[in-house]
């Protein structure tokens, strides 16, 4: 597929997707979401790819869903048109997805970052859910994922006032894993993807699945899922290799089996 709104690059075993609508600060219109979904599906199916980085420009990761595209929609367009479906596909990527956020991550941009598994941000990043200023509310996780990550009080403040968090506050609030200098952002995200890429792919998949369950169910159910996935690692050759390598004081050589 030829892409018009994203740029793709492969660095080692890491796929890098750059959102590329600079004149609109990477506003997420239907075409961007469709192309991003397609790219993630392609990377998911590629055995050479271990992790994916999603990034934007220095000024904007994404300034939100495209307001101009949404402006004329009515209730029926939004609900019956199933506007949410393509967005949900992004959160279902099976491989680890790292958001490398510089500049604005607002509205749907902040929600897109939160759909990723890990968020790294540059020191100029700004996160916010300003939908209240447009007379609407977040619709792709900005009330749910945000509240689980930063807690009710800060999520309420952000969602009810539209106030943005800078990088330092985002890190303090556990919204991001780490803040890095802007000039190193994508390199750091790729490096992180490569560190993950050196592990066993099937076991990484199980670990991702287990952590995600923590956000979707009760502690009791989550612990059961974790235990089953832990047992499942014992069905892999890589688990055997990992423990043997430890005993033999050498690095493991995982075969992704
Ligand atoms: N949509 C469309 N165009 C946008 C945009 C956006 N979200 N953000 C910026 N742009 C465009 C501007 O219109 C402008 O275009 P021209 O006028 O030059 O044609 C260009 O990008 C540059 O923007 P500015 O001139 O405004 O640049 P500044 O540096 O002065 O300001 C800013 C940067 C980020 C503070 C400002 O652009 C801004 O406030 N942007 C809007 C931020 C926002 O309100 N975001 C939330 C949008 S609502 C859902 C999925 C997702 C969503 C909901 C449901 N489902 C699947 C159910 C999400 C909703 C949203 O994200």
Short mmCIF file of C-alpha atoms and ligand atoms in Angstrom, two decimals:
data_model
loop_
_atom_site.label_atom_id
_atom_site.label_comp_id
_atom_site.label_asym_id
_atom_site.label_seq_id
_atom_site.Cartn_x
_atom_site.Cartn_y
_atom_site.Cartn_z
CA UNK A 1 0.00 0.00 0.00
CA UNK A 2 1.29 3.47 -0.85
CA UNK A 3 0.97 5.78 2.11
CA UNK A 4 0.30 9.51 1.90
CA UNK A 5 0.00 10.58 5.52
CA UNK A 6 2.66 8.45 7.22
CA UNK A 7 6.31 7.64 6.54
CA UNK A 8 7.74 4.21 7.28
CA UNK A 9 11.30 3.23 8.03
CA UNK A 10 12.80 0.01 9.34
CA UNK A 11 15.74 0.27 11.71
CA UNK A 12 17.12 -3.15 12.54
CA UNK A 13 14.16 -5.07 13.88
CA UNK A 14 12.17 -1.96 14.72
CA UNK A 15 9.53 -0.46 12.45
CA UNK A 16 9.21 3.32 12.71
CA UNK A 17 5.97 5.02 11.68
CA UNK A 18 6.12 8.80 11.41
CA UNK A 19 2.83 10.67 11.24
CA UNK A 20 3.26 13.10 8.39
CA UNK A 21 0.62 15.82 8.08
CA UNK A 22 2.85 18.66 9.27
CA UNK A 23 0.59 21.49 8.04
CA UNK A 24 -2.23 20.18 10.24
CA UNK A 25 0.05 19.32 13.18
CA UNK A 26 -0.56 15.66 12.39
CA UNK A 27 -4.29 15.93 13.06
CA UNK A 28 -5.65 12.41 12.87
CA UNK A 29 -8.12 12.21 10.02
CA UNK A 30 -9.67 8.98 8.74
CA UNK A 31 -6.87 8.50 6.22
CA UNK A 32 -4.13 8.75 8.88
CA UNK A 33 -5.92 6.26 11.13
CA UNK A 34 -6.50 3.85 8.20
CA UNK A 35 -2.87 4.05 7.08
CA UNK A 36 -1.54 3.70 10.61
CA UNK A 37 -3.73 0.65 11.19
CA UNK A 38 -2.57 -0.90 7.93
CA UNK A 39 1.09 -0.25 8.80
CA UNK A 40 0.71 -1.79 12.26
CA UNK A 41 -1.00 -4.85 10.78
CA UNK A 42 1.82 -5.21 8.26
CA UNK A 43 4.45 -4.97 10.99
CA UNK A 44 2.50 -7.44 13.15
CA UNK A 45 2.63 -9.95 10.30
CA UNK A 46 6.35 -9.43 9.61
CA UNK A 47 8.48 -11.89 11.61
CA UNK A 48 11.54 -9.63 11.18
CA UNK A 49 9.90 -6.85 13.18
CA UNK A 50 10.10 -7.03 16.97
CA UNK A 51 8.62 -3.67 17.96
CA UNK A 52 7.11 -0.57 16.43
CA UNK A 53 7.74 3.11 17.18
CA UNK A 54 5.08 5.70 16.39
CA UNK A 55 6.27 9.28 16.26
CA UNK A 56 5.33 12.65 14.80
CA UNK A 57 7.24 15.87 14.17
CA UNK A 58 9.26 17.97 16.60
CA UNK A 59 6.25 20.29 16.97
CA UNK A 60 3.43 17.76 17.18
CA UNK A 61 3.01 14.08 17.83
CA UNK A 62 -0.63 14.74 16.92
CA UNK A 63 -2.80 17.74 17.83
CA UNK A 64 -5.89 15.54 18.02
CA UNK A 65 -8.49 14.05 15.78
CA UNK A 66 -9.08 16.24 12.74
CA UNK A 67 -11.54 18.85 13.97
CA UNK A 68 -12.34 20.02 10.43
CA UNK A 69 -13.29 16.46 9.45
CA UNK A 70 -15.45 16.01 12.57
CA UNK A 71 -17.10 19.42 12.56
CA UNK A 72 -20.04 18.57 10.29
CA UNK A 73 -20.80 15.13 11.69
CA UNK A 74 -24.10 14.61 13.48
CA UNK A 75 -24.99 12.03 16.11
CA UNK A 76 -25.92 9.39 13.54
CA UNK A 77 -22.70 9.90 11.55
CA UNK A 78 -20.63 9.50 14.70
CA UNK A 79 -22.47 6.56 16.27
CA UNK A 80 -23.89 4.51 13.39
CA UNK A 81 -20.84 5.35 11.25
CA UNK A 82 -18.82 3.49 13.90
CA UNK A 83 -16.19 6.20 13.97
CA UNK A 84 -14.38 4.38 16.81
CA UNK A 85 -13.69 1.02 15.09
CA UNK A 86 -10.49 1.88 13.18
CA UNK A 87 -9.02 3.52 16.28
CA UNK A 88 -9.62 0.38 18.34
CA UNK A 89 -7.53 -1.62 15.88
CA UNK A 90 -4.46 0.41 16.92
CA UNK A 91 -4.72 -0.69 20.54
CA UNK A 92 -4.92 -4.32 19.37
CA UNK A 93 -1.43 -4.47 17.84
CA UNK A 94 0.23 -7.65 19.05
CA UNK A 95 3.81 -6.44 18.96
CA UNK A 96 5.07 -3.86 21.45
CA UNK A 97 4.32 -0.33 20.29
CA UNK A 98 6.31 2.62 21.61
CA UNK A 99 5.03 6.18 21.28
CA UNK A 100 7.84 8.70 20.84
CA UNK A 101 6.11 11.98 21.60
CA UNK A 102 7.53 15.42 20.85
CA UNK A 103 5.44 18.59 20.98
CA UNK A 104 1.67 18.42 21.18
CA UNK A 105 -0.13 15.18 22.01
CA UNK A 106 -3.65 16.53 22.39
CA UNK A 107 -7.07 14.91 22.35
CA UNK A 108 -6.89 11.94 20.01
CA UNK A 109 -3.10 12.43 19.92
CA UNK A 110 -2.84 11.87 23.66
CA UNK A 111 -5.28 8.96 23.30
CA UNK A 112 -3.18 7.45 20.52
CA UNK A 113 -0.07 7.69 22.72
CA UNK A 114 -1.97 5.97 25.54
CA UNK A 115 -2.99 3.12 23.20
CA UNK A 116 0.72 2.36 22.83
CA UNK A 117 2.53 0.12 25.31
CA UNK A 118 5.26 2.56 26.32
CA UNK A 119 5.41 6.34 25.96
CA UNK A 120 8.77 8.10 25.72
CA UNK A 121 8.57 11.84 25.39
CA UNK A 122 10.84 14.71 24.48
CA UNK A 123 11.42 17.59 26.86
CA UNK A 124 9.11 19.81 24.75
CA UNK A 125 6.12 17.43 24.92
CA UNK A 126 2.68 18.66 25.95
CA UNK A 127 -0.14 16.26 26.74
CA UNK A 128 -3.76 17.29 27.04
CA UNK A 129 -7.41 16.44 26.52
CA UNK A 130 -8.79 19.79 25.34
CA UNK A 131 -12.06 18.42 23.91
CA UNK A 132 -14.05 20.30 26.57
CA UNK A 133 -13.07 23.52 24.78
CA UNK A 134 -14.74 22.20 21.61
CA UNK A 135 -17.95 21.32 23.43
CA UNK A 136 -17.26 17.61 23.45
CA UNK A 137 -15.45 15.01 25.54
CA UNK A 138 -12.65 12.51 24.83
CA UNK A 139 -13.92 9.55 22.81
CA UNK A 140 -10.98 7.20 22.34
CA UNK A 141 -9.78 6.47 25.86
CA UNK A 142 -9.10 9.95 27.20
CA UNK A 143 -11.40 9.48 30.15
CA UNK A 144 -10.70 5.78 30.73
CA UNK A 145 -7.03 5.11 30.02
CA UNK A 146 -6.03 8.52 31.35
CA UNK A 147 -7.86 8.03 34.66
CA UNK A 148 -6.26 4.62 35.14
CA UNK A 149 -2.79 6.03 34.45
CA UNK A 150 -2.75 9.42 36.21
CA UNK A 151 -5.55 8.85 38.72
CA UNK A 152 -9.00 10.38 39.03
CA UNK A 153 -8.09 13.83 40.32
CA UNK A 154 -5.56 14.75 37.64
CA UNK A 155 -7.61 13.12 34.89
CA UNK A 156 -10.65 15.12 36.00
CA UNK A 157 -8.63 18.32 36.03
CA UNK A 158 -7.29 17.66 32.53
CA UNK A 159 -10.61 16.58 31.05
CA UNK A 160 -12.74 19.27 32.71
CA UNK A 161 -10.38 22.19 32.06
CA UNK A 162 -8.29 21.12 29.06
CA UNK A 163 -5.07 21.97 30.92
CA UNK A 164 -1.94 20.51 29.34
CA UNK A 165 0.84 18.67 31.17
CA UNK A 166 4.41 19.42 30.23
CA UNK A 167 6.98 16.63 29.98
CA UNK A 168 8.11 16.84 33.60
CA UNK A 169 4.56 16.69 34.94
CA UNK A 170 3.71 13.86 32.53
CA UNK A 171 6.63 11.87 33.92
CA UNK A 172 5.70 12.67 37.54
CA UNK A 173 2.15 11.57 36.76
CA UNK A 174 3.28 8.23 35.29
CA UNK A 175 1.86 9.10 31.88
CA UNK A 176 5.28 8.56 30.30
CA UNK A 177 8.05 6.09 31.04
CA UNK A 178 10.85 8.57 30.48
CA UNK A 179 11.69 12.08 29.23
CA UNK A 180 14.62 12.39 26.82
CA UNK A 181 16.19 15.33 24.96
CA UNK A 182 14.26 16.15 21.80
CA UNK A 183 17.23 15.43 19.53
CA UNK A 184 17.54 11.89 20.91
CA UNK A 185 13.86 11.00 21.04
CA UNK A 186 13.47 8.65 18.10
CA UNK A 187 16.91 7.08 18.59
CA UNK A 188 16.04 6.33 22.23
CA UNK A 189 12.70 4.84 21.23
CA UNK A 190 14.35 2.66 18.58
CA UNK A 191 16.99 1.58 21.09
CA UNK A 192 14.23 0.58 23.48
CA UNK A 193 12.56 -1.38 20.67
CA UNK A 194 15.86 -3.12 19.96
CA UNK A 195 16.31 -4.09 23.61
CA UNK A 196 12.86 -5.68 23.46
CA UNK A 197 13.76 -7.21 20.11
CA UNK A 198 16.64 -9.12 21.70
CA UNK A 199 14.18 -11.04 23.89
CA UNK A 200 12.03 -13.98 22.88
CA UNK A 201 9.19 -12.68 20.68
CA UNK A 202 6.55 -15.15 21.91
CA UNK A 203 7.45 -14.45 25.53
CA UNK A 204 7.39 -10.68 24.93
CA UNK A 205 3.89 -11.18 23.51
CA UNK A 206 2.80 -13.02 26.64
CA UNK A 207 4.31 -10.34 28.90
CA UNK A 208 2.50 -7.60 26.96
CA UNK A 209 -0.77 -9.49 27.18
CA UNK A 210 -0.36 -10.00 30.93
CA UNK A 211 0.36 -6.34 31.71
CA UNK A 212 -2.55 -5.20 29.54
CA UNK A 213 -4.93 -7.43 31.48
CA UNK A 214 -4.10 -5.35 34.58
CA UNK A 215 -5.92 -2.44 32.95
CA UNK A 216 -8.93 -4.41 31.87
CA UNK A 217 -10.04 -6.67 34.67
CA UNK A 218 -10.11 -7.33 38.40
CA UNK A 219 -6.92 -8.15 40.31
CA UNK A 220 -8.11 -11.72 40.91
CA UNK A 221 -8.79 -12.36 37.21
CA UNK A 222 -5.58 -10.60 36.23
CA UNK A 223 -3.55 -12.79 38.58
CA UNK A 224 -5.16 -15.90 37.07
CA UNK A 225 -4.33 -14.76 33.54
CA UNK A 226 -0.77 -13.92 34.60
CA UNK A 227 -0.33 -17.37 36.15
CA UNK A 228 -1.59 -19.13 33.00
CA UNK A 229 0.71 -17.07 30.79
CA UNK A 230 3.61 -17.74 33.16
CA UNK A 231 2.93 -21.49 32.86
CA UNK A 232 2.70 -21.06 29.09
CA UNK A 233 6.27 -19.71 28.95
CA UNK A 234 7.30 -23.18 30.14
CA UNK A 235 6.02 -24.56 26.85
CA UNK A 236 8.62 -22.52 24.94
CA UNK A 237 12.14 -23.50 24.00
CA UNK A 238 13.18 -19.94 24.78
CA UNK A 239 12.27 -20.28 28.47
CA UNK A 240 14.47 -23.38 28.65
CA UNK A 241 17.29 -21.58 26.82
CA UNK A 242 17.01 -18.48 29.06
CA UNK A 243 17.36 -20.46 32.25
CA UNK A 244 20.10 -22.72 30.83
CA UNK A 245 22.09 -19.66 29.70
CA UNK A 246 21.83 -18.16 33.17
CA UNK A 247 23.27 -21.34 34.71
CA UNK A 248 26.05 -21.45 32.11
CA UNK A 249 26.89 -17.74 32.63
CA UNK A 250 26.33 -16.81 28.98
CA UNK A 251 23.86 -14.68 27.04
CA UNK A 252 20.74 -16.52 25.93
CA UNK A 253 20.19 -17.18 22.24
CA UNK A 254 16.47 -17.01 21.79
CA UNK A 255 14.97 -18.71 18.72
CA UNK A 256 11.47 -17.24 19.07
CA UNK A 257 10.12 -20.71 19.69
N1 LIG B 1 -7.64 19.25 13.67
C1 LIG B 1 -7.51 19.90 12.48
N2 LIG B 1 -6.57 20.82 12.23
C2 LIG B 1 -5.73 21.15 13.24
C3 LIG B 1 -5.81 20.52 14.50
C4 LIG B 1 -6.81 19.53 14.70
N3 LIG B 1 -6.93 18.85 15.83
N4 LIG B 1 -4.86 21.07 15.28
C5 LIG B 1 -4.21 21.98 14.54
N5 LIG B 1 -4.73 22.02 13.30
C6 LIG B 1 -4.34 22.85 12.18
C7 LIG B 1 -4.77 24.31 12.39
O1 LIG B 1 -6.10 24.46 11.99
C8 LIG B 1 -3.81 25.02 11.48
O2 LIG B 1 -4.23 24.86 10.16
P1 LIG B 1 -4.37 26.14 9.15
O3 LIG B 1 -5.25 27.10 9.84
O4 LIG B 1 -2.96 26.64 9.03
O5 LIG B 1 -4.92 25.56 7.89
C9 LIG B 1 -2.52 24.23 11.63
O6 LIG B 1 -2.92 22.95 12.12
C10 LIG B 1 -1.56 24.84 12.65
O7 LIG B 1 -2.26 25.05 13.84
P2 LIG B 1 -2.23 26.43 14.65
O8 LIG B 1 -2.07 27.59 13.73
O9 LIG B 1 -3.40 26.42 15.56
O10 LIG B 1 -0.87 26.25 15.47
P3 LIG B 1 -0.48 26.88 16.88
O11 LIG B 1 0.96 26.59 17.07
O12 LIG B 1 -0.93 28.32 16.95
O13 LIG B 1 -1.35 26.10 17.96
C11 LIG B 1 -2.29 24.07 18.95
C12 LIG B 1 -1.10 24.71 18.18
C13 LIG B 1 -2.03 22.56 19.01
C14 LIG B 1 -2.32 24.62 20.39
C15 LIG B 1 -3.61 24.40 18.24
O14 LIG B 1 -3.49 24.07 16.84
C16 LIG B 1 -4.79 23.65 18.79
O15 LIG B 1 -5.35 24.04 19.84
N6 LIG B 1 -5.24 22.62 18.06
C17 LIG B 1 -6.44 21.85 18.42
C18 LIG B 1 -6.16 20.95 19.58
C19 LIG B 1 -7.41 20.15 19.99
O16 LIG B 1 -8.44 20.78 20.34
N7 LIG B 1 -7.35 18.85 19.93
C20 LIG B 1 -8.47 17.99 20.27
C21 LIG B 1 -9.27 17.72 19.04
S1 LIG B 1 -10.72 16.72 19.38
C22 LIG B 1 -12.76 9.30 18.68
C23 LIG B 1 -11.44 9.38 18.39
C24 LIG B 1 -10.73 10.52 18.69
C25 LIG B 1 -11.36 11.61 19.22
C26 LIG B 1 -12.69 11.52 19.55
C27 LIG B 1 -13.40 10.38 19.27
N8 LIG B 1 -13.51 8.18 18.37
C28 LIG B 1 -12.83 7.15 17.57
C29 LIG B 1 -14.83 7.97 18.78
C30 LIG B 1 -10.57 12.80 19.46
C31 LIG B 1 -11.06 14.05 19.45
C32 LIG B 1 -10.08 15.14 19.41
O17 LIG B 1 -8.90 14.95 19.39
#
